[in-house]
GROMACS .gro file of C-alpha atoms in nm:
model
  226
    1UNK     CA    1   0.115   3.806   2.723
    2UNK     CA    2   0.168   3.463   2.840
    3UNK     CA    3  -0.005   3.351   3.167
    4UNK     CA    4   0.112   3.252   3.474
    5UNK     CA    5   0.008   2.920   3.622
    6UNK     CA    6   0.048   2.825   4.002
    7UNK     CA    7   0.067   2.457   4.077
    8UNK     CA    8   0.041   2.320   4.429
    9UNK     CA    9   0.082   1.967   4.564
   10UNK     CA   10   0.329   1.824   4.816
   11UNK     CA   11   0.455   1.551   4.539
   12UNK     CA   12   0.804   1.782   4.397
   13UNK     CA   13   0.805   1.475   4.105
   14UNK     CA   14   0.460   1.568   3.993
   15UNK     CA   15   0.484   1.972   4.006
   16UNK     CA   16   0.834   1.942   3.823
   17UNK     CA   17   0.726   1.774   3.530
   18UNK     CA   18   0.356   1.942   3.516
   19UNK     CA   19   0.575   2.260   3.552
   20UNK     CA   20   0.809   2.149   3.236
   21UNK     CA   21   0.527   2.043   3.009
   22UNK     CA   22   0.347   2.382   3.090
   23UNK     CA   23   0.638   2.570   3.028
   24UNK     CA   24   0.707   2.382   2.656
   25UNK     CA   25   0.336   2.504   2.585
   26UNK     CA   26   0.468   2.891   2.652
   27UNK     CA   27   0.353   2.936   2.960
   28UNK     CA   28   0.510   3.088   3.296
   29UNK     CA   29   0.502   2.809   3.548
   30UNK     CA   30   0.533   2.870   3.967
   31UNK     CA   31   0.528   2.578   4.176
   32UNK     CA   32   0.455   2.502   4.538
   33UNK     CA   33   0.514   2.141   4.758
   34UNK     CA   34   0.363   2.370   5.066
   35UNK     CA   35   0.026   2.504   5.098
   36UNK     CA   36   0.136   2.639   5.467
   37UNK     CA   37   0.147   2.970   5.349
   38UNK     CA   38   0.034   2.944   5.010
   39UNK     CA   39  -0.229   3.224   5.073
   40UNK     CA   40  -0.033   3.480   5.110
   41UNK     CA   41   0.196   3.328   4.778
   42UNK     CA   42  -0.120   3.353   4.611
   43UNK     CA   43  -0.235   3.690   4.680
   44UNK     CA   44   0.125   3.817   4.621
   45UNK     CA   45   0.170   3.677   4.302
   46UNK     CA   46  -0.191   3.661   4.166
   47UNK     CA   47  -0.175   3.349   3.895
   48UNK     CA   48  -0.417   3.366   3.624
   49UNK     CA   49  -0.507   2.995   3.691
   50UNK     CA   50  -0.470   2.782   4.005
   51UNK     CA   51  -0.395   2.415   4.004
   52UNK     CA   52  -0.373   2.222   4.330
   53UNK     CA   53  -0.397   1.896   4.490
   54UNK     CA   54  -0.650   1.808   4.750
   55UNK     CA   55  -0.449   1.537   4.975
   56UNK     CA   56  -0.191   1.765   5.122
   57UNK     CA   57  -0.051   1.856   5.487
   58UNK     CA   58  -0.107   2.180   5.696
   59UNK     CA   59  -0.385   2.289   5.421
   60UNK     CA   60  -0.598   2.025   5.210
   61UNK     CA   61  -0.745   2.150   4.863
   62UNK     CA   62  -1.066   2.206   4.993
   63UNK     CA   63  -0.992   2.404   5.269
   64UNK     CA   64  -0.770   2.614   5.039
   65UNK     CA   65  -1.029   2.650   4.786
   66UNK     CA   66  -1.264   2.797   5.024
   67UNK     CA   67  -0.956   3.088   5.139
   68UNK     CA   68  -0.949   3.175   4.776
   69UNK     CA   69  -1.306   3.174   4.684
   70UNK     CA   70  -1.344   3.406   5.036
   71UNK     CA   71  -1.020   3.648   4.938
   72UNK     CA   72  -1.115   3.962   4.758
   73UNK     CA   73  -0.770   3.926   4.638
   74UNK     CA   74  -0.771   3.585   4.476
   75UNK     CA   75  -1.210   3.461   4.443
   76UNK     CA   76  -1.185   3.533   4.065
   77UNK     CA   77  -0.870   3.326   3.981
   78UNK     CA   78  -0.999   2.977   3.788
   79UNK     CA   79  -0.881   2.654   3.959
   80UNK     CA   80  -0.814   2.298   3.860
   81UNK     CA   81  -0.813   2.051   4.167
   82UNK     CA   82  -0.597   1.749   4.035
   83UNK     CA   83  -0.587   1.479   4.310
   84UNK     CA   84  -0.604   1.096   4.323
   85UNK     CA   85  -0.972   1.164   4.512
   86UNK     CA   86  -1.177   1.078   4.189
   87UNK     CA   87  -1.503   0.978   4.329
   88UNK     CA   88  -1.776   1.143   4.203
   89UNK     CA   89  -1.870   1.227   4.551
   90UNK     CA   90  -1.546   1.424   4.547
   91UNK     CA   91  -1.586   1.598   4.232
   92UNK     CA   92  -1.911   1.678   4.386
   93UNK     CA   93  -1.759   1.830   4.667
   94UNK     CA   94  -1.490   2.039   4.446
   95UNK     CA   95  -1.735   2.152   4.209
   96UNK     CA   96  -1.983   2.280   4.507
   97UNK     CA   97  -1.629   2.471   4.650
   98UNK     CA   98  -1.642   2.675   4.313
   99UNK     CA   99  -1.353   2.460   4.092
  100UNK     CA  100  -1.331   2.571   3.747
  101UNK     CA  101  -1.199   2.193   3.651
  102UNK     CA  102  -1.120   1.848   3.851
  103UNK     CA  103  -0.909   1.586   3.702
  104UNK     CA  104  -0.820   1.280   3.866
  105UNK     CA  105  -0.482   1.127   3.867
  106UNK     CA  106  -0.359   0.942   3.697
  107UNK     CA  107  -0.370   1.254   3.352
  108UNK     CA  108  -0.313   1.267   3.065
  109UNK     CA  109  -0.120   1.598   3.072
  110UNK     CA  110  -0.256   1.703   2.718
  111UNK     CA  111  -0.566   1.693   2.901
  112UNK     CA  112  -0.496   1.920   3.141
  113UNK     CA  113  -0.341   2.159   2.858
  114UNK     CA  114  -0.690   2.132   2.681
  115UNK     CA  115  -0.889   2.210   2.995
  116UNK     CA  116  -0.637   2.507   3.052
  117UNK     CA  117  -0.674   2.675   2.716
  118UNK     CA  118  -1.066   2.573   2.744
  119UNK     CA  119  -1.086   2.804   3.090
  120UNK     CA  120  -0.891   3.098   2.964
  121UNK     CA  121  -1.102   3.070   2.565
  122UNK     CA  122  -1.410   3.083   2.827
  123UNK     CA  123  -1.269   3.401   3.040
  124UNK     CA  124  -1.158   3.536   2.741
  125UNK     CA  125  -1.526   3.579   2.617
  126UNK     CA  126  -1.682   3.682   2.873
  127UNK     CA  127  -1.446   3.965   2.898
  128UNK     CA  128  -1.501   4.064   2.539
  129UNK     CA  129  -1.895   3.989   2.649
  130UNK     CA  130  -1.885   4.260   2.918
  131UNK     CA  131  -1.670   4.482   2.738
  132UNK     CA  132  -1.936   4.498   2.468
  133UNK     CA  133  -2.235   4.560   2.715
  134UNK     CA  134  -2.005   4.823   2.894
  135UNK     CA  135  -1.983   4.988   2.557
  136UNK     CA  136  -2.313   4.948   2.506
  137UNK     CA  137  -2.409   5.110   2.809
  138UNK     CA  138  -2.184   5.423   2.778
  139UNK     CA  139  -2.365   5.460   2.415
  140UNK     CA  140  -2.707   5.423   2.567
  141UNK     CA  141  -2.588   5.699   2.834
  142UNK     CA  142  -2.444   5.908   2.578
  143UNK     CA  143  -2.756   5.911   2.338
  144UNK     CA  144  -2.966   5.951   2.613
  145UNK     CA  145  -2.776   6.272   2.745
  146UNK     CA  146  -2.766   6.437   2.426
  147UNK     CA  147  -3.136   6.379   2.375
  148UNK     CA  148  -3.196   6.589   2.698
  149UNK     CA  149  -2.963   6.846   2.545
  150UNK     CA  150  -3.156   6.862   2.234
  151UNK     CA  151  -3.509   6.847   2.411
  152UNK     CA  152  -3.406   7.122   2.678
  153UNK     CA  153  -3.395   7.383   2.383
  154UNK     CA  154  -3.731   7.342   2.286
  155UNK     CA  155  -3.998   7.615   2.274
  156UNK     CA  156  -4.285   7.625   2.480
  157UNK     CA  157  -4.486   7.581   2.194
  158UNK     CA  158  -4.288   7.257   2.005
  159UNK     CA  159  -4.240   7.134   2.397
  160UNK     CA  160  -4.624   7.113   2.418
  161UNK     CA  161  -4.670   6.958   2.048
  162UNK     CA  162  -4.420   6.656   2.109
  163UNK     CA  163  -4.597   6.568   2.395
  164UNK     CA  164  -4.925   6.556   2.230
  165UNK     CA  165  -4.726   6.348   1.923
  166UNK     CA  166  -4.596   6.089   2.183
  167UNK     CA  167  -4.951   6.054   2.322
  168UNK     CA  168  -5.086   5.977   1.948
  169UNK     CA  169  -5.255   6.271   1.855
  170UNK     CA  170  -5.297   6.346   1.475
  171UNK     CA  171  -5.198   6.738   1.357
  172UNK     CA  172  -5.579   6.795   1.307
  173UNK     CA  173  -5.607   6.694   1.694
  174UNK     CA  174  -5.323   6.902   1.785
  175UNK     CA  175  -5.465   7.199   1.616
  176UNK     CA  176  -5.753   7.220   1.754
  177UNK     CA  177  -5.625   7.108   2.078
  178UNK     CA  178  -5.388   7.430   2.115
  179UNK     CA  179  -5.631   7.593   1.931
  180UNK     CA  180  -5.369   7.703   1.624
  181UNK     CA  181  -5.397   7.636   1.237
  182UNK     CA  182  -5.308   7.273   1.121
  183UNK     CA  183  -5.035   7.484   0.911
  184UNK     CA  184  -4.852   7.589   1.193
  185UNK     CA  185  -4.861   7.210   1.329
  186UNK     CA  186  -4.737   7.105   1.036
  187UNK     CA  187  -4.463   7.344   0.990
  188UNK     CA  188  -4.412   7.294   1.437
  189UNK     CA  189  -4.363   6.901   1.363
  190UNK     CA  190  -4.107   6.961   1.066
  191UNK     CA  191  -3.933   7.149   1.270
  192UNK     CA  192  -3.922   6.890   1.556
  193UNK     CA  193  -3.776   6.595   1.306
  194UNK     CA  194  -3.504   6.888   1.186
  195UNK     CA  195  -3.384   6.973   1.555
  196UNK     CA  196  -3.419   6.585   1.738
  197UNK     CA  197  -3.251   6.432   1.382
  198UNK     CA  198  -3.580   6.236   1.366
  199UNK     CA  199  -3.749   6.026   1.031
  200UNK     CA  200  -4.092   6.018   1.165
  201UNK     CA  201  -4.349   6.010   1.389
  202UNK     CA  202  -4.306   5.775   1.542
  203UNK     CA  203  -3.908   5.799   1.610
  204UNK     CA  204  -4.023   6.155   1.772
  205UNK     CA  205  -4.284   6.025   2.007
  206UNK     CA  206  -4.008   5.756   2.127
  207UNK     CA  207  -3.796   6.001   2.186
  208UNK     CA  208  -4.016   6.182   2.390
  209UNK     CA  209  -4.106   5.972   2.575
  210UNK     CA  210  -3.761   5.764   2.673
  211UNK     CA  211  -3.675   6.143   2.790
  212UNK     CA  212  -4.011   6.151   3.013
  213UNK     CA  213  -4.111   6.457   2.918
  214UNK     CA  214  -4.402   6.488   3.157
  215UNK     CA  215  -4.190   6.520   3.443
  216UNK     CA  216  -3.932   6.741   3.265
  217UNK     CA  217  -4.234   6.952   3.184
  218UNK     CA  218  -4.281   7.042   3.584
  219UNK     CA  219  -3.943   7.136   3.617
  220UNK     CA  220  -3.956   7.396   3.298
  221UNK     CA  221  -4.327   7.549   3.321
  222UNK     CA  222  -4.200   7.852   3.355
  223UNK     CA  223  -4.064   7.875   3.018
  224UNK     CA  224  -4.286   8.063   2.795
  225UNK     CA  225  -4.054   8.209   2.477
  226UNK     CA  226  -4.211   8.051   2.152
   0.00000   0.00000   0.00000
């Protein structure tokens, strides 16, 4: 989908040929020479990118940057301030304002195309970025749920045995602990890695305790079927 640009300044000369080149490079091109009411432009027409002047009547760049940057609306769009101001105390001042980009006239308008395609390549990962952790997170969420699933069907007995296996107690221990033959601890722990679709050890005793078992345990001491 191509994206749509939004350039601002009061010179018409400028924004029609900007708006030509940006066009040739496929993209969709709106133009202002008014920032009296360019707010309400913007927050009708939400552009994926923002470029403005600085110098201009009724509304200077600055003052617009800070609407946009305030507007629920419009505070995530990127925006390029390209002005004549190109002191560094001025790029200062844009940058500080939350500017994605500041070029200085007089451009090289390949330069601006660079910076353009730079600023949506950037966006463009950090979407896929937060996508991935989004995914990530519903996985985590997921796994987590269907480990309480899993662990809410446990006997009384194999509840009490992968408790003492995430505290690091041997079978031996655990025998004598619960006072029951190591051959039923064995056979007890098998069972565990069958039914939590766990290798080892030490994959169970994770498992029980990223489900925090102890407090789990409160809720279900009633449950005494083996």
């Amino acid at each position: 989908m191509k994206k749509k640009l939004l350039i601002i300044d009061d010179d018409s000369f400028l924004t029609k040929s900007i708006s030509s080149y940006l066009i040739s490079e496929d993209f969709l091109v709106d133009a202002a020479n008014n920032s009296s009411n360019i707010m309400h432009h913007i927050e009708v027409t939400k552009p994926d990118l923002i470029i403005t002047d600085i110098m201009m009547p009724h509304l200077d760049g600055y003052d617009l940057m800070k609407k946009i940057r305030k507007s629920k609306i419009s505070n995530t769009i990127p925006v390029i301030f390209l002005t004549a101001k190109g002191m560094t105390s001025d790029r200062i001042v844009g940058y500080n304002l939350g500017c994605n980009a500041y070029i200085a006239k007089p451009f090289f308008p390949k330069e601006l195309l660079a910076i353009i395609k730079n600023i949506f390549k950037n966006l463009e990962s950090i979407s896929i970025s937060r996508k991935a952790n989004e995914k990530n997170l519903t996985s985590l969420s997921a796994n987590k749920q269907s480990e309480k699933i899993v662990l809410s069907n446990l006997t009384s007995r194999e509840y009490n045995i992968i408790i003492l296996v995430s505290k690091g107690f041997m079978n031996k221990e655990i025998a004598h602990k619960l006072n029951i033959s190591l051959r039923n601890v064995e056979k007890y722990v098998s069972q565990l890695l069958q039914k939590t679709d766990t290798r080892n050890r030490t994959e169970l005793a994770k498992l029980a305790l990223f489900a925090d078992l102890k407090k789990k345990r409160a809720n279900d001491g009633n449950r005494t079927r083996e």
